[in-house]
Amino acid sequence: MTERLEVMISADQIGTRVRELGAEITRAYDGRPLVLVCVLKGSFVFAADLARAIDLPVRIDFLGTRSYGSGSETSGVVQITQDLSRPIEGEHILLVEDIVDTGLTVVHLIDLLKTRGPASVRVCALLHKPARARVPVAIDYLGFTIEDRFVVGYGMDVAERHRNLPYIGVVHPG
Ligand code: IMP
Ligand code: MG
């Protein structure tokens, strides 16, 4: 296999930005307890680093999702494969996403969480690809805006591969 990986965002750049996001979130919530909802699987690395950059009473929960449809294109119909472990009524929720692409997944998840009576729902996404947006999404805390390339690493995969790369890269088939 001769595929080549090109670094788009280095581990150092990610680390710096995640610490900045953590500080911004810490200031914004001003001591209030926060529930980080990590959207599996792609957000597990980002959520782990972000949680340690936030200086607030934090609870972590996980939402397993799968988008129907084929290949790397979402259909926007999000199947919940694993629900939150506890109710979120009255709590401040921060949805932690690896990447907002068409925006369909995040919009669906916000609607779902809001039916459960949280005090607030905000979104923190590491990456945003505005070129592919199909619905408007208000991203409250954003790491990086990127061009329209399919990226892997730092939790993100192509066919379940490359999630363990410490950087964000682009795969060039050999
Ligand atoms: P959306 O519903 O189109 O915004 O897509 C959301 C999900 O698709 C993300 O949470 C990712 O899991 C996946 N996704 C979108 N673009 C990429 C990419 O470039 N690399 C890896 N996964 C992606
Ligand atoms: Mg995802």
Coordinates of N, CA and C in Angstrom, one line a residue, chain A:
M1 N 0.8 -1.2 0.0 CA 0.0 0.0 0.0 C 0.9 1.3 0.0
T2 N 0.7 2.1 -1.0 CA 1.6 3.2 -1.1 C 0.9 4.5 -0.9
E3 N -0.3 4.5 -0.2 CA -1.0 5.7 0.0 C -0.2 6.7 0.9
R4 N -0.4 7.9 0.6 CA 0.4 9.0 1.3 C -0.5 9.9 2.1
L5 N 0.0 10.2 3.3 CA -0.8 11.1 4.2 C -0.2 12.5 4.2
E6 N -1.0 13.5 3.9 CA -0.5 14.9 4.0 C -1.0 15.5 5.2
V7 N -0.1 16.2 6.0 CA -0.5 16.9 7.2 C -1.3 18.2 6.8
M8 N -2.5 18.3 7.3 CA -3.2 19.6 7.1 C -3.1 20.4 8.3
I9 N -3.3 19.8 9.5 CA -3.2 20.6 10.8 C -2.4 19.7 11.7
S10 N -1.2 20.3 12.2 CA -0.3 19.5 13.0 C -0.8 19.3 14.4
A11 N -0.3 18.3 15.1 CA -0.6 18.0 16.5 C -0.4 19.3 17.4
D12 N 0.7 20.0 17.1 CA 0.9 21.2 17.9 C -0.1 22.3 17.7
Q13 N -0.5 22.5 16.4 CA -1.5 23.4 16.1 C -2.9 23.1 16.8
I14 N -3.2 21.8 16.7 CA -4.4 21.3 17.4 C -4.4 21.6 18.9
G15 N -3.3 21.2 19.5 CA -3.1 21.4 20.9 C -3.3 22.8 21.4
T16 N -2.7 23.7 20.6 CA -2.8 25.2 20.9 C -4.3 25.6 20.8
R17 N -4.9 25.2 19.7 CA -6.3 25.7 19.5 C -7.2 25.1 20.5
V18 N -7.0 23.8 20.9 CA -7.9 23.2 21.9 C -7.8 23.8 23.2
R19 N -6.6 24.2 23.6 CA -6.4 25.0 24.9 C -7.1 26.3 24.8
E20 N -7.0 27.0 23.7 CA -7.8 28.3 23.5 C -9.3 28.1 23.7
L21 N -9.8 27.0 23.0 CA -11.2 26.8 23.1 C -11.6 26.5 24.5
G22 N -10.8 25.7 25.2 CA -11.1 25.3 26.6 C -11.2 26.6 27.5
A23 N -10.2 27.5 27.3 CA -10.2 28.7 28.1 C -11.5 29.6 27.7
E24 N -11.8 29.6 26.5 CA -13.0 30.4 26.0 C -14.3 29.8 26.7
I25 N -14.4 28.5 26.7 CA -15.6 27.9 27.2 C -15.6 28.1 28.8
T26 N -14.5 28.0 29.4 CA -14.4 28.2 30.8 C -14.9 29.6 31.2
R27 N -14.4 30.6 30.5 CA -14.9 31.9 30.7 C -16.4 32.1 30.5
A28 N -16.9 31.5 29.4 CA -18.3 31.7 29.0 C -19.2 31.1 30.0
Y29 N -18.9 30.0 30.6 CA -19.9 29.3 31.5 C -19.7 29.8 33.0
D30 N -18.6 30.5 33.2 CA -18.4 31.2 34.5 C -18.8 30.4 35.8
G31 N -18.2 29.2 35.8 CA -18.4 28.4 37.0 C -19.6 27.4 37.0
R32 N -20.5 27.6 36.0 CA -21.6 26.7 35.9 C -21.2 25.3 35.5
P33 N -21.9 24.3 36.0 CA -21.6 22.9 35.6 C -22.0 22.7 34.2
L34 N -21.3 21.9 33.5 CA -21.5 21.6 32.0 C -21.5 20.2 31.7
V35 N -22.4 19.7 30.8 CA -22.3 18.4 30.3 C -21.7 18.4 28.9
L36 N -20.6 17.7 28.7 CA -20.0 17.6 27.4 C -20.6 16.3 26.8
V37 N -21.3 16.5 25.7 CA -21.9 15.4 24.9 C -21.0 15.1 23.7
C38 N -20.2 14.0 23.9 CA -19.3 13.6 22.8 C -20.0 12.7 21.8
V39 N -20.0 13.2 20.5 CA -20.6 12.4 19.5 C -19.7 11.4 18.9
L40 N -20.0 10.1 19.2 CA -19.1 9.0 18.8 C -19.3 8.7 17.3
K41 N -18.3 8.1 16.6 CA -17.0 7.9 17.3 C -16.1 9.0 17.1
G42 N -16.3 9.8 16.0 CA -15.2 10.7 15.5 C -14.7 11.7 16.5
S43 N -15.6 12.0 17.6 CA -15.2 13.1 18.5 C -14.5 12.6 19.7
F44 N -14.2 11.4 19.8 CA -13.6 10.9 21.1 C -12.3 11.4 21.5
V45 N -11.4 11.7 20.5 CA -10.1 12.2 20.8 C -10.2 13.7 21.2
F46 N -11.0 14.5 20.4 CA -11.2 15.9 20.6 C -11.8 16.1 22.0
A47 N -12.9 15.3 22.3 CA -13.6 15.5 23.5 C -12.7 15.2 24.7
A48 N -11.8 14.2 24.6 CA -10.9 13.9 25.7 C -9.9 15.1 25.9
D49 N -9.4 15.7 24.9 CA -8.5 16.8 25.1 C -9.2 18.1 25.5
L50 N -10.4 18.3 24.9 CA -11.1 19.5 25.3 C -11.6 19.5 26.8
A51 N -12.0 18.3 27.2 CA -12.5 18.2 28.6 C -11.3 18.6 29.6
R52 N -10.1 18.2 29.2 CA -9.0 18.5 30.1 C -8.5 20.0 30.0
A53 N -9.1 20.7 29.0 CA -8.7 22.1 28.8 C -9.8 23.0 29.4
I54 N -10.9 22.4 30.0 CA -12.0 23.2 30.6 C -11.9 23.1 32.1
D55 N -11.9 24.3 32.7 CA -11.8 24.3 34.2 C -13.2 24.7 34.8
L56 N -14.1 23.7 34.7 CA -15.4 23.8 35.2 C -15.8 22.5 35.8
P57 N -16.9 22.4 36.6 CA -17.4 21.1 37.0 C -18.0 20.4 35.7
V58 N -17.4 19.4 35.2 CA -17.8 18.8 33.9 C -18.3 17.4 34.1
R59 N -19.4 17.1 33.4 CA -19.8 15.7 33.3 C -19.7 15.3 31.8
I60 N -19.3 14.1 31.6 CA -19.1 13.6 30.2 C -20.1 12.6 29.8
D61 N -20.8 12.7 28.7 CA -21.7 11.6 28.2 C -21.4 11.4 26.7
F62 N -22.0 10.3 26.2 CA -21.7 9.9 24.9 C -22.9 9.7 24.1
L63 N -23.0 10.1 22.9 CA -24.1 9.8 21.9 C -23.5 9.0 20.8
G64 N -23.9 7.8 20.6 CA -23.4 7.1 19.4 C -24.4 7.4 18.2
T65 N -23.8 7.7 17.1 CA -24.6 8.1 15.9 C -24.1 7.3 14.7
R66 N -25.0 7.1 13.8 CA -24.6 6.6 12.5 C -25.5 7.3 11.5
S67 N -24.9 7.8 10.4 CA -25.7 8.4 9.4 C -26.1 7.4 8.4
Y68 N -27.4 7.2 8.1 CA -27.7 6.3 7.0 C -27.1 6.9 5.7
G69 N -27.1 6.1 4.6 CA -26.5 6.6 3.4 C -25.2 5.9 3.2
S70 N -24.6 6.3 2.1 CA -23.4 5.5 1.7 C -22.2 6.3 1.6
G71 N -21.1 5.6 1.7 CA -19.7 6.3 1.5 C -19.5 7.4 2.5
S72 N -18.9 8.5 2.0 CA -18.6 9.6 2.9 C -19.6 10.7 2.9
E73 N -20.8 10.4 2.3 CA -21.8 11.4 2.2 C -22.9 11.1 3.2
T74 N -23.3 12.0 4.1 CA -24.3 11.8 5.0 C -25.7 12.0 4.3
S75 N -26.7 11.3 4.8 CA -28.0 11.4 4.3 C -28.8 12.4 5.1
G76 N -28.2 12.7 6.3 CA -28.9 13.6 7.2 C -29.9 12.9 8.1
V77 N -30.1 11.6 7.9 CA -31.0 10.9 8.8 C -30.0 10.2 9.8
V78 N -30.1 10.7 11.0 CA -29.1 10.2 12.0 C -29.7 9.1 12.8
Q79 N -29.1 8.0 12.8 CA -29.6 6.9 13.7 C -28.8 6.9 15.0
I80 N -29.5 6.9 16.1 CA -28.8 6.9 17.4 C -28.5 5.4 17.7
T81 N -27.2 5.1 17.8 CA -26.7 3.7 18.1 C -26.4 3.6 19.6
Q82 N -26.2 4.7 20.3 CA -26.1 4.7 21.8 C -26.6 6.0 22.4
D83 N -27.5 5.8 23.3 CA -28.1 7.1 23.9 C -27.3 7.5 25.1
L84 N -27.6 8.8 25.5 CA -27.0 9.3 26.7 C -27.3 8.4 27.9
S85 N -26.4 8.4 28.9 CA -26.6 7.5 30.0 C -27.5 8.1 31.1
R86 N -27.8 9.4 31.0 CA -28.6 10.0 32.1 C -29.5 11.1 31.4
P87 N -30.5 11.5 32.1 CA -31.3 12.7 31.7 C -30.5 13.9 31.7
I88 N -30.9 14.9 30.9 CA -30.2 16.2 30.8 C -31.1 17.4 31.2
E89 N -32.2 17.1 31.7 CA -33.2 18.2 32.1 C -32.5 19.2 33.0
G90 N -32.6 20.5 32.6 CA -32.1 21.6 33.4 C -30.6 21.8 33.3
E91 N -29.9 21.0 32.5 CA -28.4 21.1 32.5 C -28.0 21.8 31.2
H92 N -26.8 22.4 31.4 CA -26.1 23.1 30.2 C -25.4 22.1 29.4
I93 N -25.7 22.0 28.1 CA -25.2 21.0 27.3 C -24.2 21.6 26.2
L94 N -23.0 21.0 26.1 CA -22.1 21.4 25.0 C -21.9 20.1 24.1
L95 N -22.5 20.2 22.9 CA -22.3 19.1 22.0 C -20.9 19.2 21.3
V96 N -20.2 18.2 21.5 CA -18.8 18.2 21.0 C -18.7 17.4 19.7
E97 N -18.4 18.0 18.6 CA -18.4 17.4 17.3 C -17.0 17.5 16.7
D98 N -16.5 16.5 16.0 CA -15.3 16.5 15.3 C -15.4 17.5 14.1
I99 N -16.4 17.4 13.3 CA -16.5 18.2 12.1 C -17.9 18.4 11.7
V100 N -18.2 19.7 11.3 CA -19.5 20.0 10.7 C -19.3 20.2 9.2
D101 N -20.0 19.3 8.5 CA -19.8 19.2 7.1 C -21.1 19.8 6.4
T102 N -22.1 18.9 6.1 CA -23.3 19.5 5.6 C -24.1 20.2 6.7
G103 N -23.8 19.9 7.9 CA -24.5 20.4 9.1 C -25.8 19.6 9.5
L104 N -26.1 18.7 8.7 CA -27.4 17.9 8.9 C -27.3 17.2 10.3
T105 N -26.2 16.6 10.6 CA -26.1 15.8 11.8 C -26.2 16.7 13.0
V106 N -25.5 17.8 13.1 CA -25.6 18.6 14.2 C -27.0 19.2 14.5
V107 N -27.6 19.6 13.4 CA -28.9 20.2 13.5 C -29.9 19.2 14.0
H108 N -29.8 17.9 13.6 CA -30.7 16.8 14.0 C -30.4 16.6 15.5
L109 N -29.1 16.6 15.9 CA -28.8 16.3 17.3 C -29.2 17.4 18.3
I110 N -29.1 18.6 17.8 CA -29.6 19.8 18.7 C -31.1 19.6 18.9
D111 N -31.8 19.3 17.8 CA -33.3 19.2 18.0 C -33.6 18.0 19.0
L112 N -32.9 16.9 18.8 CA -33.1 15.8 19.7 C -32.9 16.2 21.2
L113 N -31.7 16.8 21.4 CA -31.4 17.2 22.8 C -32.4 18.2 23.4
K114 N -32.8 19.1 22.6 CA -33.8 20.1 23.1 C -35.1 19.5 23.5
T115 N -35.5 18.4 23.0 CA -36.7 17.8 23.4 C -36.6 17.3 24.9
R116 N -35.4 17.2 25.4 CA -35.2 16.7 26.8 C -35.1 17.8 27.9
G117 N -35.4 19.0 27.5 CA -35.5 20.1 28.5 C -34.2 20.5 29.1
P118 N -33.1 20.6 28.4 CA -31.9 21.1 29.0 C -32.0 22.6 29.2
A119 N -31.1 23.2 30.1 CA -31.1 24.6 30.3 C -30.6 25.4 29.1
S120 N -29.6 24.8 28.4 CA -29.1 25.3 27.1 C -28.4 24.3 26.3
V121 N -28.3 24.5 25.0 CA -27.5 23.6 24.1 C -26.6 24.5 23.3
R122 N -25.3 24.3 23.3 CA -24.4 24.9 22.4 C -23.6 23.9 21.7
V123 N -22.9 24.3 20.7 CA -22.1 23.4 19.9 C -20.6 23.8 19.9
C124 N -19.7 22.8 20.1 CA -18.3 23.1 19.9 C -17.8 22.1 18.8
A125 N -17.3 22.6 17.7 CA -16.8 21.7 16.7 C -15.3 22.0 16.4
L126 N -14.6 21.0 16.2 CA -13.1 21.2 15.9 C -13.0 21.8 14.5
L127 N -13.7 21.2 13.6 CA -13.6 21.6 12.2 C -14.9 22.0 11.5
H128 N -14.9 22.9 10.6 CA -16.1 23.3 9.8 C -15.7 23.4 8.3
K129 N -16.5 22.8 7.5 CA -16.3 22.8 6.0 C -17.4 23.6 5.4
P130 N -17.3 25.0 5.4 CA -18.5 25.8 5.0 C -18.9 25.5 3.5
A131 N -17.9 25.1 2.7 CA -18.2 24.9 1.3 C -19.4 23.8 1.1
R132 N -19.6 22.9 2.0 CA -20.5 21.9 1.9 C -21.8 22.1 2.7
A133 N -21.9 23.2 3.3 CA -23.1 23.4 4.2 C -24.4 23.3 3.5
R134 N -25.3 22.5 4.0 CA -26.7 22.4 3.4 C -27.7 23.0 4.3
V135 N -27.4 23.2 5.6 CA -28.4 23.8 6.5 C -27.5 24.8 7.4
P136 N -28.0 25.9 7.8 CA -27.3 26.8 8.6 C -27.1 26.2 10.0
V137 N -25.8 26.2 10.5 CA -25.6 25.7 11.9 C -24.8 26.8 12.6
A138 N -25.3 27.2 13.8 CA -24.6 28.1 14.6 C -23.6 27.3 15.5
I139 N -22.3 27.5 15.1 CA -21.3 26.8 15.9 C -20.7 27.8 16.9
D140 N -21.0 27.5 18.2 CA -20.6 28.5 19.2 C -19.1 28.6 19.4
Y141 N -18.5 27.4 19.4 CA -17.0 27.4 19.6 C -16.4 26.5 18.5
L142 N -15.6 27.2 17.6 CA -15.0 26.5 16.5 C -13.5 26.5 16.5
G143 N -12.9 25.3 16.2 CA -11.5 25.2 16.1 C -10.9 25.8 14.9
F144 N -11.2 25.2 13.7 CA -10.7 25.6 12.4 C -11.7 25.5 11.3
T145 N -11.7 26.5 10.4 CA -12.4 26.4 9.2 C -11.5 25.8 8.1
I146 N -12.0 24.7 7.4 CA -11.1 24.1 6.4 C -11.8 24.1 5.0
E147 N -10.9 23.9 4.0 CA -11.4 23.8 2.7 C -12.1 22.4 2.5
D148 N -12.7 22.2 1.4 CA -13.5 21.0 1.1 C -12.6 19.8 0.7
R149 N -11.9 19.2 1.7 CA -11.1 18.0 1.6 C -11.6 17.0 2.6
F150 N -11.6 15.7 2.3 CA -11.9 14.7 3.2 C -10.7 14.5 4.2
V151 N -10.9 14.7 5.5 CA -9.8 14.6 6.4 C -9.9 13.4 7.3
V152 N -8.8 13.0 7.8 CA -8.7 11.8 8.8 C -7.8 12.2 9.9
G153 N -7.8 11.4 11.0 CA -6.9 11.6 12.1 C -7.6 12.3 13.2
Y154 N -6.9 12.3 14.4 CA -7.4 12.9 15.6 C -8.9 12.5 15.9
G155 N -9.2 11.2 15.7 CA -10.5 10.7 15.9 C -11.3 10.4 14.6
M156 N -10.9 11.1 13.6 CA -11.7 10.9 12.3 C -11.2 9.8 11.4
D157 N -12.1 9.2 10.7 CA -11.7 8.0 9.9 C -12.1 8.1 8.5
V158 N -11.5 7.2 7.7 CA -12.1 6.8 6.4 C -12.2 5.3 6.5
A159 N -13.4 4.7 6.4 CA -13.6 3.3 6.6 C -13.0 2.7 7.8
E160 N -13.1 3.5 8.9 CA -12.6 3.1 10.3 C -11.1 3.2 10.4
R161 N -10.4 3.7 9.4 CA -8.9 3.8 9.5 C -8.5 5.2 9.9
H162 N -7.3 5.3 10.4 CA -6.6 6.5 10.7 C -7.1 7.3 11.9
R163 N -8.0 6.8 12.7 CA -8.5 7.6 13.8 C -7.4 7.9 14.8
N164 N -6.3 7.1 14.8 CA -5.3 7.2 15.8 C -4.2 8.2 15.4
L165 N -4.3 8.8 14.3 CA -3.2 9.8 13.9 C -3.3 11.0 14.9
P166 N -2.1 11.5 15.3 CA -2.2 12.6 16.3 C -2.4 13.9 15.6
Y167 N -2.4 13.9 14.2 CA -2.6 15.2 13.5 C -3.8 15.0 12.6
I168 N -4.3 16.1 11.9 CA -5.4 16.0 10.9 C -4.7 16.0 9.5
G169 N -5.1 14.9 8.8 CA -4.4 14.8 7.5 C -5.4 14.5 6.4
V170 N -4.8 14.5 5.2 CA -5.6 14.2 3.9 C -4.9 13.0 3.3
V171 N -5.8 12.0 2.9 CA -5.2 10.7 2.4 C -5.1 10.9 0.8
H172 N -3.9 10.6 0.3 CA -3.8 10.6 -1.2 C -3.5 9.1 -1.5
P173 N -4.4 8.5 -2.3 CA -4.2 7.1 -2.7 C -3.0 7.0 -3.5
G174 N -2.2 5.9 -3.3 CA -1.0 5.7 -4.0 C -1.2 5.2 -5.4

